[in-house]
PDB file of C-alpha atoms in Angstrom:
ATOM      1  CA  GLN Q 999      -0.066  -0.050   0.277  1.00  0.00           C
ATOM      2  CA  GLU Q1000       1.138   3.571  -0.806  1.00  0.00           C
ATOM      3  CA  GLN Q1001       1.434   5.972   2.126  1.00  0.00           C
ATOM      4  CA  LEU Q1002       3.577   8.251   3.525  1.00  0.00           C
ATOM      5  CA  VAL Q1003       2.267   9.195   7.457  1.00  0.00           C
ATOM      6  CA  GLN Q1004       3.115  11.726   9.098  1.00  0.00           C
ATOM      7  CA  SER Q1005       4.412  12.319  13.347  1.00  0.00           C
ATOM      8  CA  GLY Q1006       5.720  14.880  14.468  1.00  0.00           C
ATOM      9  CA  GLY Q1007       5.853  18.959  14.974  1.00  0.00           C
ATOM     10  CA  GLY Q1008       3.735  20.778  17.234  1.00  0.00           C
ATOM     11  CA  SER Q1009       4.463  24.861  18.905  1.00  0.00           C
ATOM     12  CA  VAL Q1010       7.773  26.093  19.948  1.00  0.00           C
ATOM     13  CA  GLN Q1011       9.300  28.655  21.205  1.00  0.00           C
ATOM     14  CA  ALA Q1012      11.455  30.710  18.369  1.00  0.00           C
ATOM     15  CA  GLY Q1013      15.573  29.341  19.003  1.00  0.00           C
ATOM     16  CA  GLY Q1014      13.707  25.547  19.736  1.00  0.00           C
ATOM     17  CA  SER Q1015      14.167  22.221  18.391  1.00  0.00           C
ATOM     18  CA  LEU Q1016      11.074  20.286  16.412  1.00  0.00           C
ATOM     19  CA  ARG Q1017      11.746  16.846  14.781  1.00  0.00           C
ATOM     20  CA  LEU Q1018       9.309  15.333  12.037  1.00  0.00           C
ATOM     21  CA  SER Q1019       8.999  11.723  10.973  1.00  0.00           C
ATOM     22  CA  CYS Q1020       7.150  10.433   7.442  1.00  0.00           C
ATOM     23  CA  GLU Q1021       7.317   6.750   7.329  1.00  0.00           C
ATOM     24  CA  ALA Q1022       6.696   5.588   3.965  1.00  0.00           C
ATOM     25  CA  SER Q1023       5.574   2.514   2.503  1.00  0.00           C
ATOM     26  CA  GLU Q1024       7.972   0.021   1.205  1.00  0.00           C
ATOM     27  CA  PHE Q1025       6.449   1.202  -2.222  1.00  0.00           C
ATOM     28  CA  TYR Q1026       8.467   4.265  -2.252  1.00  0.00           C
ATOM     29  CA  SER Q1027      11.937   2.392  -0.974  1.00  0.00           C
ATOM     30  CA  THR Q1028      13.741   3.170  -4.531  1.00  0.00           C
ATOM     31  CA  TYR Q1029      11.871   6.828  -4.429  1.00  0.00           C
ATOM     32  CA  CYS Q1030      13.087  10.577  -3.961  1.00  0.00           C
ATOM     33  CA  LEU Q1031      11.835  11.593  -0.878  1.00  0.00           C
ATOM     34  CA  GLY Q1032      11.154  15.269   0.507  1.00  0.00           C
ATOM     35  CA  TRP Q1033      10.266  18.144   2.447  1.00  0.00           C
ATOM     36  CA  PHE Q1034       8.128  20.508   1.576  1.00  0.00           C
ATOM     37  CA  ARG Q1035       6.403  23.321   3.170  1.00  0.00           C
ATOM     38  CA  GLN Q1036       3.086  26.064   2.669  1.00  0.00           C
ATOM     39  CA  ALA Q1037       2.419  29.000   5.202  1.00  0.00           C
ATOM     40  CA  PRO Q1038      -1.124  30.446   4.870  1.00  0.00           C
ATOM     41  CA  GLY Q1039      -1.402  32.631   1.693  1.00  0.00           C
ATOM     42  CA  LYS Q1040       1.787  31.259  -0.354  1.00  0.00           C
ATOM     43  CA  GLU Q1041       2.672  28.037  -2.247  1.00  0.00           C
ATOM     44  CA  ARG Q1042       4.139  25.117  -0.947  1.00  0.00           C
ATOM     45  CA  GLU Q1043       7.937  24.859  -1.378  1.00  0.00           C
ATOM     46  CA  GLU Q1044      10.853  22.680  -1.441  1.00  0.00           C
ATOM     47  CA  VAL Q1045      12.400  22.252   2.385  1.00  0.00           C
ATOM     48  CA  ALA Q1046      14.628  19.174   1.564  1.00  0.00           C
ATOM     49  CA  THR Q1047      14.984  16.116  -0.065  1.00  0.00           C
ATOM     50  CA  ILE Q1048      17.348  13.137  -0.107  1.00  0.00           C
ATOM     51  CA  ASP Q1049      17.649  10.598  -2.580  1.00  0.00           C
ATOM     52  CA  SER Q1050      16.591   7.235  -2.014  1.00  0.00           C
ATOM     53  CA  ASP Q1051      19.615   5.547  -1.011  1.00  0.00           C
ATOM     54  CA  GLY Q1052      20.510   8.551   1.010  1.00  0.00           C
ATOM     55  CA  SER Q1053      23.918   9.602  -0.514  1.00  0.00           C
ATOM     56  CA  ILE Q1054      21.992  12.993  -1.971  1.00  0.00           C
ATOM     57  CA  THR Q1055      20.316  15.761   0.157  1.00  0.00           C
ATOM     58  CA  TYR Q1056      18.946  18.980  -0.891  1.00  0.00           C
ATOM     59  CA  THR Q1057      18.579  22.262   1.477  1.00  0.00           C
ATOM     60  CA  ASP Q1058      17.371  25.138   0.457  1.00  0.00           C
ATOM     61  CA  SER Q1059      19.459  27.636   1.576  1.00  0.00           C
ATOM     62  CA  SER Q1060      16.640  29.125   4.099  1.00  0.00           C
ATOM     63  CA  VAL Q1061      16.801  26.027   6.366  1.00  0.00           C
ATOM     64  CA  LYS Q1062      20.468  25.706   5.455  1.00  0.00           C
ATOM     65  CA  GLY Q1063      22.628  25.019   8.369  1.00  0.00           C
ATOM     66  CA  ARG Q1064      19.766  24.999  10.827  1.00  0.00           C
ATOM     67  CA  TRP Q1065      17.844  21.677   9.511  1.00  0.00           C
ATOM     68  CA  THR Q1066      18.806  18.264   8.879  1.00  0.00           C
ATOM     69  CA  ILE Q1067      17.016  15.776   6.172  1.00  0.00           C
ATOM     70  CA  SER Q1068      18.304  12.301   7.008  1.00  0.00           C
ATOM     71  CA  LYS Q1069      16.267   8.443   6.030  1.00  0.00           C
ATOM     72  CA  ASP Q1070      16.393   5.439   8.226  1.00  0.00           C
ATOM     73  CA  ASN Q1071      16.574   3.021   5.197  1.00  0.00           C
ATOM     74  CA  THR Q1072      15.843  -0.040   7.616  1.00  0.00           C
ATOM     75  CA  LYS Q1073      12.780   0.900   9.000  1.00  0.00           C
ATOM     76  CA  ASN Q1074      11.850   3.533   5.569  1.00  0.00           C
ATOM     77  CA  THR Q1075      10.818   6.520   7.502  1.00  0.00           C
ATOM     78  CA  LEU Q1076      12.444   9.713   6.569  1.00  0.00           C
ATOM     79  CA  PHE Q1077      13.156  12.505   9.544  1.00  0.00           C
ATOM     80  CA  LEU Q1078      13.835  16.659   9.722  1.00  0.00           C
ATOM     81  CA  GLN Q1079      15.588  17.860  12.753  1.00  0.00           C
ATOM     82  CA  MET Q1080      14.821  21.486  12.503  1.00  0.00           C
ATOM     83  CA  ASN Q1081      17.179  23.543  14.686  1.00  0.00           C
ATOM     84  CA  SER Q1082      16.598  27.262  16.055  1.00  0.00           C
ATOM     85  CA  LEU Q1083      13.457  27.329  14.770  1.00  0.00           C
ATOM     86  CA  LYS Q1084      12.131  30.843  13.802  1.00  0.00           C
ATOM     87  CA  PRO Q1085       8.610  32.423  13.521  1.00  0.00           C
ATOM     88  CA  GLU Q1086       8.810  32.543   9.891  1.00  0.00           C
ATOM     89  CA  ASP Q1087       9.222  29.065   9.722  1.00  0.00           C
ATOM     90  CA  THR Q1088       5.368  28.260  10.925  1.00  0.00           C
ATOM     91  CA  ALA Q1089       3.455  26.537   8.213  1.00  0.00           C
ATOM     92  CA  MET Q1090       2.373  23.319   7.224  1.00  0.00           C
ATOM     93  CA  TYR Q1091       4.489  20.746   6.248  1.00  0.00           C
ATOM     94  CA  TYR Q1092       3.926  17.681   4.285  1.00  0.00           C
ATOM     95  CA  CYS Q1093       6.379  15.245   3.219  1.00  0.00           C
ATOM     96  CA  ALA Q1094       6.654  13.393  -0.376  1.00  0.00           C
ATOM     97  CA  ALA Q1095       7.944  10.865  -3.180  1.00  0.00           C
ATOM     98  CA  GLY Q1096       8.969  11.454  -6.009  1.00  0.00           C
ATOM     99  CA  GLY Q1097      10.495   9.345  -9.242  1.00  0.00           C
ATOM    100  CA  VAL Q1098      13.622  11.641  -8.427  1.00  0.00           C
ATOM    101  CA  CYS Q1099      14.493  14.605  -6.424  1.00  0.00           C
ATOM    102  CA  TYR Q1100      12.217  16.680  -8.628  1.00  0.00           C
ATOM    103  CA  ARG Q1101      13.211  20.533  -7.858  1.00  0.00           C
ATOM    104  CA  ASP Q1102       9.305  21.598  -8.925  1.00  0.00           C
ATOM    105  CA  VAL Q1103       6.885  20.807  -6.118  1.00  0.00           C
ATOM    106  CA  ASN Q1104       4.314  20.162  -8.625  1.00  0.00           C
ATOM    107  CA  MET Q1105       6.193  17.169  -9.681  1.00  0.00           C
ATOM    108  CA  TYR Q1106       5.194  15.175  -6.554  1.00  0.00           C
ATOM    109  CA  THR Q1107       2.091  12.839  -6.623  1.00  0.00           C
ATOM    110  CA  HIS Q1108       2.257  11.353  -3.296  1.00  0.00           C
ATOM    111  CA  TRP Q1109       1.894  13.440  -0.581  1.00  0.00           C
ATOM    112  CA  GLY Q1110       1.767  12.540   3.717  1.00  0.00           C
ATOM    113  CA  GLN Q1111      -0.614  14.065   5.778  1.00  0.00           C
ATOM    114  CA  GLY Q1112       0.585  17.025   6.879  1.00  0.00           C
ATOM    115  CA  THR Q1113       1.558  17.842   9.885  1.00  0.00           C
ATOM    116  CA  GLN Q1114       1.727  21.922  11.599  1.00  0.00           C
ATOM    117  CA  VAL Q1115       4.664  23.732  12.823  1.00  0.00           C
ATOM    118  CA  THR Q1116       4.214  26.205  14.916  1.00  0.00           C
ATOM    119  CA  VAL Q1117       6.807  29.018  15.919  1.00  0.00           C
ATOM    120  CA  SER Q1118       6.472  32.023  18.719  1.00  0.00           C
ATOM    121  CA  SER Q1119       8.872  34.960  19.105  1.00  0.00           C
TER     122      SER Q1119
END
């Protein structure tokens, strides 16, 4: 069954940390996995991606140095460790799977259910 099940997220003060998880079904073992976010009134944007064996990652400049994407291939689970959170990081966060690590968010057709991250100042 094709499933991306997210967990984690929540509310935190600026400077705090959160970790998001996305458990992917075996179906996605050869897929690129990534994290995306959408703030109210804004388009969904790419945050970070990781290829199927975890050897190649991409992190958007807005979170580079603060956040880390990783993957546990034994459990088909994707993570996003978010440190030094800022109020502007407040958004709904989604994991997604794609055949390759597309730079275009519209190319991803498999999505998790989303989880809210709220950062207060």
